[in-house]
XYZ file of N, CA and C in Angstrom:
822
model
N -4.663 -9.736 -9.754
C -3.347 -9.330 -9.272
C -3.369 -9.098 -7.761
N -4.445 -8.496 -7.260
C -4.570 -8.254 -5.815
C -4.652 -9.579 -5.059
N -5.436 -10.511 -5.561
C -5.560 -11.815 -4.899
C -4.213 -12.534 -4.867
N -3.482 -12.498 -5.960
C -2.173 -13.141 -6.002
C -1.238 -12.505 -4.972
N -1.260 -11.178 -4.881
C -0.391 -10.480 -3.933
C -0.747 -10.828 -2.491
N -2.029 -10.823 -2.171
C -2.454 -11.108 -0.796
C -2.195 -12.561 -0.411
N -2.187 -13.447 -1.398
C -1.988 -14.873 -1.092
C -0.581 -15.165 -0.593
N 0.345 -14.223 -0.794
C 1.731 -14.445 -0.367
C 1.949 -14.119 1.107
N 0.956 -13.510 1.743
C 1.107 -13.097 3.141
C 0.464 -14.141 4.031
N 1.232 -14.845 4.851
C 0.691 -15.934 5.677
C -0.487 -15.520 6.546
N -0.452 -14.321 7.097
C -1.508 -13.910 8.029
C -2.868 -13.851 7.351
N -2.903 -13.544 6.054
C -4.181 -13.479 5.361
C -4.791 -14.866 5.213
N -3.964 -15.839 4.886
C -4.486 -17.184 4.646
C -4.819 -17.913 5.944
N -4.047 -17.652 6.984
C -4.252 -18.366 8.237
C -5.288 -17.690 9.132
N -5.572 -16.437 8.853
C -6.456 -15.687 9.727
C -7.897 -16.168 9.588
N -8.501 -16.495 10.718
C -9.891 -16.928 10.725
C -10.803 -15.756 11.068
N -12.015 -15.793 10.551
C -12.964 -14.741 10.904
C -13.281 -14.825 12.388
N -13.415 -13.656 12.999
C -13.696 -13.599 14.428
C -15.033 -14.258 14.729
N -15.073 -15.095 15.791
C -16.311 -15.772 16.173
C -17.398 -14.777 16.572
N -16.968 -13.653 17.131
C -17.936 -12.669 17.604
C -18.287 -11.639 16.535
N -17.541 -11.608 15.452
C -17.767 -10.622 14.407
C -18.751 -11.121 13.365
N -19.194 -10.218 12.483
C -20.137 -10.611 11.436
C -19.452 -11.445 10.366
N -20.198 -12.362 9.775
C -19.680 -13.154 8.659
C -20.023 -12.395 7.382
N -19.070 -11.690 6.826
C -19.302 -10.815 5.689
C -19.047 -11.559 4.388
N -19.936 -11.422 3.402
C -19.810 -12.173 2.146
C -18.490 -11.938 1.429
N -18.036 -10.672 1.359
C -16.799 -10.395 0.646
C -15.593 -10.970 1.390
N -15.575 -10.860 2.712
C -14.475 -11.420 3.499
C -14.425 -12.934 3.347
N -15.596 -13.570 3.327
C -15.650 -15.025 3.154
C -15.145 -15.417 1.760
N -15.604 -14.697 0.726
C -15.166 -14.997 -0.641
C -13.666 -14.764 -0.789
N -13.156 -13.722 -0.152
C -11.718 -13.455 -0.197
C -10.944 -14.594 0.449
N -11.394 -15.029 1.616
C -10.729 -16.112 2.337
C -10.707 -17.401 1.518
N -11.835 -17.713 0.871
C -11.937 -18.930 0.066
C -10.966 -18.877 -1.118
N -10.938 -17.740 -1.813
C -10.073 -17.622 -2.996
C -8.592 -17.637 -2.627
N -8.241 -17.021 -1.502
C -6.840 -17.043 -1.077
C -6.408 -18.460 -0.705
N -7.314 -19.202 -0.074
C -7.000 -20.589 0.275
C -6.821 -21.444 -0.977
N -7.668 -21.213 -1.976
C -7.556 -21.959 -3.231
C -6.239 -21.645 -3.940
N -5.841 -20.386 -3.936
C -4.587 -20.002 -4.582
C -3.396 -20.678 -3.911
N -3.495 -20.881 -2.610
C -2.409 -21.524 -1.883
C -2.288 -23.006 -2.226
N -3.414 -23.643 -2.536
C -3.438 -25.089 -2.690
C -3.316 -25.556 -4.135
N -3.787 -24.742 -5.077
C -3.885 -25.204 -6.459
C -2.686 -24.813 -7.301
N -2.415 -25.658 -8.287
C -1.348 -25.368 -9.246
C -1.926 -24.976 -10.603
N -3.262 -24.889 -10.679
C -3.931 -24.479 -11.904
C -4.746 -23.222 -11.616
N -5.116 -22.460 -12.640
C -5.875 -21.228 -12.419
C -7.203 -21.492 -11.710
N -7.627 -20.531 -10.891
C -8.923 -20.627 -10.216
C -9.894 -19.637 -10.843
N -11.167 -19.867 -10.620
C -12.208 -18.965 -11.111
C -12.629 -18.053 -9.953
N -12.312 -16.751 -10.020
C -12.634 -15.851 -8.910
C -14.020 -15.213 -9.009
N -14.931 -15.844 -9.737
C -16.241 -15.229 -9.988
C -16.992 -14.914 -8.704
N -16.937 -15.828 -7.714
C -17.672 -15.577 -6.467
C -17.106 -14.370 -5.737
N -15.782 -14.216 -5.781
C -15.149 -13.053 -5.166
C -15.550 -11.767 -5.891
N -15.540 -11.792 -7.227
C -15.882 -10.599 -8.004
C -17.345 -10.200 -7.805
N -18.231 -11.194 -7.703
C -19.648 -10.893 -7.467
C -19.844 -10.249 -6.091
N -19.143 -10.779 -5.083
C -19.244 -10.209 -3.736
C -18.677 -8.792 -3.706
N -17.575 -8.577 -4.420
C -16.975 -7.248 -4.501
C -17.920 -6.285 -5.210
N -18.493 -6.731 -6.306
C -19.433 -5.906 -7.065
C -20.642 -5.532 -6.215
N -21.165 -6.498 -5.469
C -22.346 -6.251 -4.642
C -22.065 -5.218 -3.553
N -20.904 -5.347 -2.891
C -20.572 -4.418 -1.804
C -20.375 -3.002 -2.324
N -19.607 -2.848 -3.418
C -19.335 -1.512 -3.939
C -20.607 -0.875 -4.493
N -21.434 -1.657 -5.167
C -22.697 -1.124 -5.692
C -23.597 -0.641 -4.560
N -23.608 -1.386 -3.455
C -24.419 -1.005 -2.308
C -23.897 0.267 -1.662
N -22.590 0.346 -1.478
C -21.993 1.519 -0.824
C -22.118 2.780 -1.668
N -21.974 2.634 -2.978
C -22.037 3.791 -3.871
C -23.454 4.091 -4.340
N -24.361 3.153 -4.074
C -25.751 3.273 -4.507
C -25.860 3.462 -6.020
N -24.975 2.799 -6.718
C -25.010 2.778 -8.176
C -24.311 1.508 -8.645
N -24.667 1.040 -9.821
C -24.096 -0.206 -10.341
C -22.589 -0.079 -10.527
N -21.860 -1.136 -10.151
C -20.410 -1.164 -10.280
C -20.040 -2.213 -11.316
N -19.291 -1.801 -12.320
C -18.928 -2.690 -13.423
C -17.553 -3.300 -13.157
N -17.512 -4.597 -12.910
C -16.250 -5.264 -12.606
C -15.417 -5.511 -13.863
N -15.997 -5.281 -15.044
C -15.282 -5.530 -16.297
C -14.585 -4.293 -16.852
N -14.549 -3.208 -16.066
C -13.810 -2.019 -16.465
C -12.606 -1.845 -15.546
N -11.605 -1.095 -16.025
C -10.408 -0.897 -15.213
C -10.730 -0.107 -13.946
N -10.234 -0.576 -12.817
C -10.381 0.113 -11.545
C -8.995 0.373 -10.965
N -8.921 1.270 -9.999
C -7.646 1.538 -9.341
C -7.382 0.419 -8.338
N -6.279 -0.288 -8.504
C -5.956 -1.406 -7.610
C -5.832 -0.949 -6.168
N -5.329 0.261 -5.952
C -5.201 0.777 -4.590
C -6.567 0.933 -3.940
N -7.531 1.438 -4.687
C -8.878 1.646 -4.148
C -9.545 0.309 -3.816
N -9.429 -0.656 -4.708
C -10.031 -1.966 -4.465
C -9.352 -2.660 -3.289
N -8.033 -2.558 -3.218
C -7.297 -3.160 -2.109
C -7.729 -2.555 -0.779
N -7.948 -1.246 -0.743
C -8.388 -0.594 0.493
C -9.778 -1.089 0.905
N -10.643 -1.316 -0.069
C -11.978 -1.859 0.225
C -11.858 -3.233 0.874
N -10.962 -4.061 0.362
C -10.760 -5.397 0.926
C -10.193 -5.318 2.343
N -9.254 -4.407 2.556
C -8.674 -4.244 3.891
C -9.744 -3.789 4.880
N -10.582 -2.849 4.473
C -11.663 -2.386 5.346
C -12.609 -3.526 5.701
N -12.880 -4.381 4.730
C -13.763 -5.523 4.969
C -13.123 -6.514 5.941
N -11.827 -6.741 5.775
C -11.114 -7.643 6.682
C -11.117 -7.099 8.106
N -10.963 -5.806 8.234
C -10.956 -5.190 9.562
C -12.309 -5.324 10.245
N -13.364 -5.242 9.443
C -14.698 -5.382 10.014
C -14.995 -6.829 10.391
N -14.373 -7.768 9.659
C -14.647 -9.178 9.896
C -13.765 -9.791 10.976
N -12.610 -9.185 11.231
C -11.663 -9.785 12.166
C -11.011 -8.721 13.041
N -10.953 -8.999 14.317
C -10.330 -8.061 15.252
C -8.810 -8.053 15.103
N -8.263 -9.042 14.407
C -6.818 -9.142 14.254
C -6.282 -8.323 13.090
N -7.148 -7.987 12.142
C -6.686 -7.380 10.900
C -6.098 -5.996 11.102
N -6.665 -5.204 12.003
C -6.196 -3.829 12.168
C -4.742 -3.788 12.628
N -4.409 -4.596 13.631
C -3.030 -4.626 14.124
C -2.068 -5.177 13.079
N -2.545 -6.110 12.266
C -1.671 -6.731 11.271
C -1.375 -5.812 10.098
N -2.336 -4.956 9.750
C -2.243 -4.204 8.508
C -1.901 -2.728 8.660
N -2.312 -2.116 9.755
C -2.199 -0.659 9.875
C -0.827 -0.225 10.363
N -0.402 0.918 9.863
C 0.813 1.577 10.348
C 0.417 2.907 10.975
N 1.012 3.227 12.108
C 0.756 4.505 12.770
C 1.837 5.495 12.367
N 1.401 6.618 11.805
C 2.319 7.656 11.361
C 2.135 8.905 12.207
N 3.238 9.543 12.533
C 3.202 10.762 13.338
C 3.750 11.916 12.513
N 2.947 12.977 12.374
C 3.401 14.209 11.736
C 3.667 15.244 12.820
N 4.904 15.677 12.931
C 5.286 16.682 13.918
C 5.639 17.971 13.184
N 4.863 19.039 13.441
C 5.094 20.340 12.818
C 5.613 21.305 13.863
N 6.773 21.910 13.595
C 7.423 22.803 14.558
C 7.534 24.211 13.991
N 7.168 25.189 14.801
C 7.285 26.598 14.414
C 8.745 27.030 14.555
N 9.306 27.625 13.514
C 10.702 28.046 13.564
C 10.900 29.355 14.325
N 9.799 30.025 14.658
C 9.914 31.301 15.386
C 9.878 31.096 16.898
N 8.891 30.328 17.375
C 8.740 30.154 18.829
C 9.081 28.740 19.299
N 9.357 27.832 18.348
C 9.731 26.445 18.647
C 8.590 25.602 19.218
N 7.377 26.111 19.220
C 6.257 25.271 19.637
C 5.982 24.246 18.544
N 5.296 23.167 18.896
C 5.068 22.119 17.901
C 3.699 21.487 18.093
N 3.260 20.837 17.048
C 1.976 20.137 17.055
C 2.180 18.729 16.513
N 1.592 17.750 17.196
C 1.762 16.348 16.805
C 0.400 15.762 16.424
N 0.348 15.169 15.251
C -0.869 14.495 14.782
C -0.506 13.065 14.410
N -1.200 12.098 15.004
C -0.953 10.691 14.693
C -2.127 10.124 13.904
N -1.826 9.458 12.821
C -2.849 8.844 11.980
C -2.496 7.383 11.716
N -3.504 6.611 11.321
C -3.282 5.214 10.950
C -3.563 5.062 9.466
N -2.657 4.395 8.785
C -2.803 4.165 7.352
C -2.581 2.702 7.033
N -3.345 2.207 6.067
C -3.198 0.817 5.624
C -2.312 0.724 4.391
N -2.409 1.736 3.524
C -1.606 1.780 2.307
C -0.854 3.101 2.319
N 0.454 3.025 2.402
C 1.282 4.223 2.525
C 1.728 4.669 1.140
N 1.464 5.910 0.825
C 1.787 6.444 -0.489
C 3.208 6.999 -0.505
N 4.019 6.455 -1.406
C 5.408 6.878 -1.535
C 5.613 7.643 -2.838
N 6.421 8.694 -2.796
C 6.752 9.390 -4.044
C 7.578 8.489 -4.949
N 7.443 8.695 -6.237
C 8.221 7.918 -7.198
C 9.605 8.535 -7.330
N 10.607 7.828 -6.844
C 12.003 8.238 -7.010
C 12.723 7.111 -7.746
N 14.028 6.997 -7.523
C 14.785 5.981 -8.242
C 14.636 4.583 -7.659
N 14.361 4.499 -6.336
C 14.331 3.184 -5.694
C 13.431 3.208 -4.466
N 13.172 2.013 -3.931
C 12.358 1.899 -2.724
C 13.007 2.656 -1.564
N 14.304 2.438 -1.379
C 15.009 3.064 -0.260
C 14.945 4.584 -0.336
N 15.181 5.138 -1.526
C 15.149 6.595 -1.653
C 13.739 7.153 -1.501
N 12.720 6.401 -1.931
C 11.337 6.852 -1.761
C 10.945 6.891 -0.292
N 11.341 5.862 0.465
C 11.059 5.850 1.901
C 11.827 6.976 2.589
N 13.090 7.191 2.181
C 13.880 8.274 2.749
C 13.262 9.627 2.483
N 12.764 9.831 1.270
C 12.104 11.093 0.922
C 10.821 11.265 1.725
N 10.068 10.182 1.889
C 8.816 10.219 2.646
C 9.060 10.640 4.101
N 10.182 10.223 4.667
C 10.486 10.505 6.067
C 11.353 11.759 6.249
N 11.693 12.427 5.170
C 12.565 13.604 5.272
C 11.779 14.828 5.742
N 12.492 15.831 6.196
C 11.868 17.063 6.687
C 11.228 17.833 5.533
N 10.031 18.361 5.788
C 9.330 19.195 4.812
C 9.290 20.625 5.357
N 9.843 21.549 4.591
C 9.908 22.935 5.043
C 8.699 23.702 4.506
N 7.914 24.244 5.413
C 6.689 24.958 5.057
C 6.998 26.447 4.976
N 7.061 26.953 3.752
C 7.462 28.330 3.504
C 6.430 29.044 2.625
N 6.516 30.365 2.607
C 5.714 31.208 1.715
C 4.225 30.856 1.817
N 3.632 30.435 0.700
C 2.187 30.142 0.700
C 1.848 28.904 1.517
N 2.841 28.086 1.852
C 2.597 26.856 2.608
C 2.892 26.995 4.096
N 3.073 28.218 4.570
C 3.393 28.400 5.984
C 2.296 27.848 6.887
N 2.716 27.387 8.052
C 1.817 26.744 9.016
C 1.297 27.774 10.015
N 0.022 27.648 10.394
C -0.549 28.556 11.394
C -0.169 28.070 12.787
N 0.653 28.832 13.458
C 1.091 28.501 14.817
C 0.101 29.093 15.806
N -0.501 28.258 16.620
C -1.504 28.738 17.579
C -0.876 29.591 18.679
N 0.385 29.343 18.998
C 1.044 30.147 20.031
C 1.388 31.541 19.496
N 1.889 31.598 18.281
C 2.174 32.901 17.660
C 0.911 33.579 17.145
N -0.132 32.780 16.954
C -1.400 33.256 16.410
C -1.217 33.874 15.015
N -0.363 33.258 14.230
C -0.099 33.755 12.883
C 0.573 32.658 12.063
N 0.631 32.881 10.747
C 1.338 31.946 9.871
C 2.835 32.110 10.057
N 3.540 30.970 10.193
C 4.973 31.017 10.434
C 5.695 29.974 9.578
N 6.946 30.273 9.256
C 7.794 29.258 8.636
C 7.934 28.093 9.607
N 7.778 26.868 9.080
C 7.748 25.699 9.962
C 8.422 24.514 9.287
N 8.651 23.485 10.090
C 9.222 22.238 9.590
C 8.305 21.092 10.002
N 8.010 20.215 9.054
C 7.152 19.053 9.342
C 7.940 17.777 9.087
N 7.902 16.888 10.063
C 8.611 15.610 9.957
C 7.615 14.470 10.136
N 7.681 13.497 9.230
C 6.845 12.301 9.327
C 7.693 11.150 9.845
N 7.144 10.392 10.779
C 7.856 9.226 11.313
C 6.868 8.100 11.568
N 7.386 6.883 11.610
C 6.577 5.721 11.946
C 6.568 5.555 13.463
N 5.371 5.511 14.057
C 5.258 5.245 15.494
C 5.055 3.761 15.748
N 4.481 3.072 14.774
C 4.252 1.631 14.904
C 3.892 1.068 13.540
N 4.231 -0.176 13.294
C 3.851 -0.852 12.057
C 3.402 -2.266 12.379
N 2.505 -2.786 11.560
C 2.019 -4.146 11.765
C 2.922 -5.157 11.087
N 2.434 -6.373 10.983
C 3.210 -7.434 10.337
C 3.224 -7.308 8.819
N 2.281 -6.527 8.302
C 2.179 -6.313 6.860
C 2.342 -4.832 6.570
N 3.119 -4.538 5.539
C 3.351 -3.151 5.146
C 3.099 -3.036 3.652
N 2.195 -2.135 3.273
C 1.816 -1.985 1.875
C 2.117 -0.565 1.417
N 2.827 -0.447 0.294
C 3.167 0.853 -0.274
C 2.511 1.010 -1.635
N 2.028 2.208 -1.903
C 1.569 2.581 -3.238
C 2.566 3.580 -3.812
N 3.090 3.291 -4.990
C 4.006 4.199 -5.666
C 3.173 5.214 -6.447
N 3.377 6.489 -6.160
C 2.544 7.537 -6.755
C 2.967 7.806 -8.197
N 2.401 7.038 -9.103
C 2.707 7.195 -10.534
C 1.742 8.152 -11.220
N 0.567 8.374 -10.644
C -0.425 9.236 -11.282
C -0.457 10.589 -10.578
N -0.483 11.663 -11.356
C -0.496 13.011 -10.785
C -1.335 13.928 -11.668
N -1.892 14.954 -11.038
C -2.693 15.936 -11.764
C -1.774 17.027 -12.288
N -1.742 17.190 -13.599
C -0.889 18.198 -14.214
C -1.722 19.054 -15.150
N -1.904 20.316 -14.752
C -2.675 21.277 -15.546
C -4.061 20.735 -15.896
N -4.697 20.137 -14.884
C -6.053 19.641 -15.059
C -6.155 18.265 -15.685
N -5.018 17.664 -16.040
C -5.022 16.330 -16.627
C -4.284 15.365 -15.711
N -4.820 14.155 -15.576
C -4.137 13.117 -14.798
C -3.191 12.376 -15.728
N -1.913 12.439 -15.409
C -0.913 11.790 -16.248
C -0.178 10.730 -15.432
N 0.440 9.798 -16.128
C 1.166 8.717 -15.483
C 2.662 8.893 -15.688
N 3.406 8.697 -14.600
C 4.864 8.767 -14.641
C 5.405 7.355 -14.876
N 6.025 7.128 -16.017
C 6.500 5.795 -16.392
C 7.995 5.605 -16.170
N 8.558 6.362 -15.226
C 9.977 6.169 -14.924
C 10.222 4.796 -14.288
N 11.394 4.260 -14.514
C 11.765 2.979 -13.921
C 11.926 3.132 -12.414
N 11.421 2.148 -11.675
C 11.513 2.137 -10.212
C 12.327 0.912 -9.820
N 13.439 1.145 -9.143
C 14.363 0.058 -8.823
C 14.062 -0.577 -7.474
N 13.920 -1.889 -7.490
C 13.768 -2.667 -6.259
C 15.055 -3.477 -6.122
N 16.003 -2.934 -5.386
C 17.354 -3.476 -5.363
C 17.537 -4.609 -4.363
N 16.625 -4.715 -3.411
C 16.742 -5.754 -2.384
C 15.356 -6.233 -1.986
N 15.256 -7.496 -1.593
C 13.973 -8.013 -1.118
C 13.638 -7.484 0.268
N 14.634 -7.061 1.016
C 14.427 -6.617 2.402
C 14.525 -5.100 2.510
N 13.690 -4.524 3.372
C 13.779 -3.111 3.714
C 13.747 -2.986 5.234
N 14.330 -1.915 5.741
C 14.336 -1.657 7.182
C 13.592 -0.360 7.452
N 12.603 -0.432 8.347
C 11.774 0.723 8.675
C 12.128 1.224 10.070
N 12.472 2.508 10.216
C 12.737 3.060 11.549
C 11.437 3.340 12.294
N 11.322 2.825 13.499
C 10.143 3.045 14.346
C 10.556 3.966 15.491
N 10.003 5.164 15.514
C 10.380 6.139 16.531
C 9.445 6.009 17.725
N 9.945 5.432 18.824
C 9.107 5.206 20.007
C 8.984 6.463 20.862
N 10.014 7.295 20.887
C 9.940 8.600 21.544
C 10.994 9.500 20.909
N 11.285 10.634 21.534
C 12.194 11.593 20.920
C 13.635 11.095 20.844
N 13.987 10.129 21.671
C 15.387 9.696 21.735
C 15.623 8.278 21.245
N 14.577 7.449 21.203
C 14.751 6.030 20.875
C 14.100 5.718 19.529
N 14.867 5.099 18.644
C 14.350 4.654 17.354
C 14.702 3.182 17.161
N 13.672 2.362 17.011
C 13.882 0.941 16.736
C 13.836 0.709 15.233
N 14.274 -0.457 14.797
C 14.252 -0.769 13.369
C 13.595 -2.118 13.142
N 12.719 -2.155 12.151
C 11.948 -3.351 11.850
C 12.213 -3.735 10.397
N 12.529 -4.993 10.177
C 12.881 -5.447 8.833
C 11.707 -6.182 8.188
N 11.444 -5.840 6.934
C 10.365 -6.455 6.168
C 10.925 -7.084 4.895
N 10.213 -8.091 4.419
C 10.618 -8.780 3.193
C 9.539 -8.597 2.136
N 9.962 -8.291 0.925
C 9.028 -8.105 -0.176
C 8.357 -9.425 -0.535
N 7.033 -9.412 -0.599
C 6.277 -10.620 -0.945
C 5.640 -10.534 -2.330
N 5.262 -9.308 -2.732
C 4.567 -9.186 -4.017
C 4.653 -7.760 -4.536
N 4.521 -7.662 -5.846
C 4.457 -6.365 -6.515
C 3.300 -6.403 -7.502
N 2.385 -5.436 -7.364
C 1.283 -5.298 -8.326
C 1.698 -4.245 -9.343
N 1.589 -4.600 -10.615
C 2.078 -3.739 -11.685
C 0.946 -3.276 -12.588
N 1.121 -2.091 -13.176
C 0.101 -1.534 -14.061
C 0.757 -1.010 -15.336
N 0.217 -1.415 -16.457
C 0.640 -0.864 -17.742
C -0.547 -0.158 -18.376
N -0.276 0.829 -19.216
C -1.356 1.554 -19.861
C -1.587 2.913 -19.240
N -2.810 3.395 -19.372
C -3.170 4.736 -18.925
C -4.196 4.661 -17.796
N -4.640 5.837 -17.362
C -5.643 5.913 -16.298
C -6.959 5.259 -16.724
N -7.311 5.370 -17.987
C -8.593 4.875 -18.467
C -8.504 3.487 -19.098
N -7.344 3.113 -19.556
C -7.217 1.851 -20.289
C -5.871 1.224 -19.953
N -5.891 0.065 -19.290
C -4.625 -0.556 -18.907
C -4.802 -1.992 -18.459
N -3.761 -2.528 -17.859
C -3.754 -3.935 -17.454
C -2.920 -4.098 -16.192
N -3.385 -4.966 -15.287
C -2.673 -5.273 -14.052
C -2.145 -6.703 -14.077
N -0.977 -6.894 -13.461
C -0.464 -8.230 -13.190
C 0.388 -8.167 -11.934
N 0.837 -9.321 -11.449
C 1.574 -9.347 -10.183
C 2.840 -10.187 -10.284
N 3.859 -9.754 -9.580
C 5.018 -10.581 -9.274
C 4.865 -11.060 -7.839
N 5.030 -12.357 -7.597
C 4.904 -12.870 -6.232
C 6.093 -13.768 -5.891
N 6.413 -13.807 -4.609
C 7.514 -14.653 -4.141
C 6.949 -16.011 -3.749
N 7.472 -17.042 -4.365
C 7.074 -18.411 -4.043
C 8.122 -18.959 -3.084
N 7.731 -19.079 -1.813
C 8.700 -19.367 -0.759
C 9.281 -20.779 -0.836
N 8.467 -21.762 -1.210
C 8.953 -23.148 -1.189
C 10.089 -23.358 -2.182
N 10.023 -22.673 -3.321
C 11.082 -22.801 -4.325
C 12.038 -21.621 -4.304
N 11.742 -20.648 -3.438
C 12.561 -19.434 -3.318
C 12.735 -18.748 -4.666
N 11.630 -18.661 -5.408
C 11.690 -18.058 -6.740
C 10.584 -17.011 -6.892
N 10.777 -16.146 -7.871
C 9.767 -15.133 -8.181
C 8.948 -15.572 -9.383
N 7.638 -15.339 -9.293
C 6.718 -15.721 -10.359
C 6.006 -14.491 -10.898
N 5.785 -14.474 -12.196
C 4.968 -13.438 -12.812
C 3.596 -14.032 -13.085
N 2.564 -13.484 -12.420
C 1.189 -13.976 -12.559
C 0.420 -12.976 -13.421
N 0.162 -13.355 -14.640
C -0.491 -12.462 -15.603
C -1.700 -13.189 -16.165
N -2.893 -12.865 -15.636
C -4.115 -13.613 -15.957
C -3.880 -15.087 -15.610
N -4.032 -16.004 -16.562
C -3.844 -17.428 -16.253
C -2.415 -17.892 -16.474
N -1.543 -16.983 -16.892
C -0.153 -17.336 -17.149
C 0.694 -17.120 -15.896
N 1.472 -18.135 -15.526
C 2.392 -18.038 -14.396
C 3.758 -18.551 -14.856
N 4.752 -17.653 -14.826
C 6.092 -18.036 -15.265
C 7.128 -17.567 -14.249
N 8.246 -18.273 -14.188
C 9.338 -17.864 -13.314
C 10.086 -16.690 -13.941
N 10.501 -15.749 -13.082
C 11.250 -14.593 -13.556
C 12.426 -14.334 -12.621
N 13.327 -13.470 -13.039
C 14.433 -13.047 -12.196
C 13.978 -11.924 -11.272
N 14.618 -11.824 -10.112
C 14.281 -10.743 -9.184
C 14.502 -9.381 -9.838
N 15.470 -9.284 -10.714
C 15.767 -8.016 -11.386
C 14.604 -7.530 -12.251
N 13.706 -8.462 -12.654
C 12.546 -8.077 -13.458
C 11.573 -7.196 -12.683
N 11.654 -7.233 -11.347
C 10.760 -6.409 -10.533
C 11.108 -4.929 -10.616
N 12.319 -4.621 -11.047
C 12.707 -3.226 -11.268
C 12.264 -2.845 -12.675
N 11.199 -2.045 -12.759
C 10.621 -1.740 -14.067
C 9.870 -0.410 -14.018
N 9.169 -0.105 -15.096
C 8.440 1.159 -15.186
C 6.943 0.996 -14.930
N 6.543 -0.138 -14.345
C 5.115 -0.399 -14.143
C 4.751 -0.767 -12.698
N 5.743 -0.910 -11.809
C 5.438 -1.274 -10.418
C 4.559 -0.206 -9.782
N 3.526 -0.637 -9.068
C 2.519 0.296 -8.551
C 2.239 0.083 -7.066
N 2.111 -1.166 -6.634
C 1.851 -1.468 -5.229
C 2.830 -2.549 -4.777
N 3.471 -2.320 -3.637
C 4.418 -3.273 -3.071
C 3.877 -3.802 -1.754
N 3.927 -5.114 -1.586
C 3.412 -5.755 -0.375
C 4.564 -6.422 0.369
N 4.774 -6.009 1.618
C 5.838 -6.548 2.463
C 5.226 -7.206 3.693
N 5.958 -8.147 4.271
C 5.593 -8.661 5.589
C 6.863 -8.810 6.417
N 6.694 -8.943 7.721
C 7.835 -9.010 8.632
C 8.775 -10.110 8.210
N 10.043 -9.818 8.229
C 11.077 -10.736 7.732
C 11.113 -12.013 8.573
């Protein structure tokens, strides 16, 4: 499902490994499989990619990694992004989004700004993509036990925290937060998530007074059915030449309606610049 989703983004397929960078086995296997997916009309065998993925994760964790058990698609996708960044100087600008958290003290009006870079942005599960992004960017009021320590007041104070986009690359990836810890148990939220439009607009705040807007187009949706321990992944991808949506489920590929993307299993959304 991850390979199908990444194959829809032109920058991944066209991007060459940096001449000055290391030739990494997983990055090479990823590049080969994405190229094959672009060219072939029949299923491909991703064994070389899976072996390279298994080898890297086993080495990093210093324990055997079983590719035949369910893994978190977000975690595996992040591993691939990290590998691409190490293999190519272009990947970081293409994939990363810069987020700014501004926390303001309501007593003295002093504020603190922290900027971070994220490759996969986690969105709360609401009714739709637009409302989830709106909630993500809305003001968070820090009260009671969540009060913020103001260095100027030298004490905990009621505060407001606002998240904004300072910059985004050509690719934007969202993870819908369907799994949550509830009373010591990880449970899955199976509410329907509506994807009402292929396009989304992201506000980019360049300074306190100027906000630009960047439009992205949905390229793929990675879906998950089942539970945390036992489930199945598949992908919806946009086929540009025929302007149609395809459901890629193991070796099965069928045309579907765009409305099918609004469901109770969407987990990761992949966008690129419109």
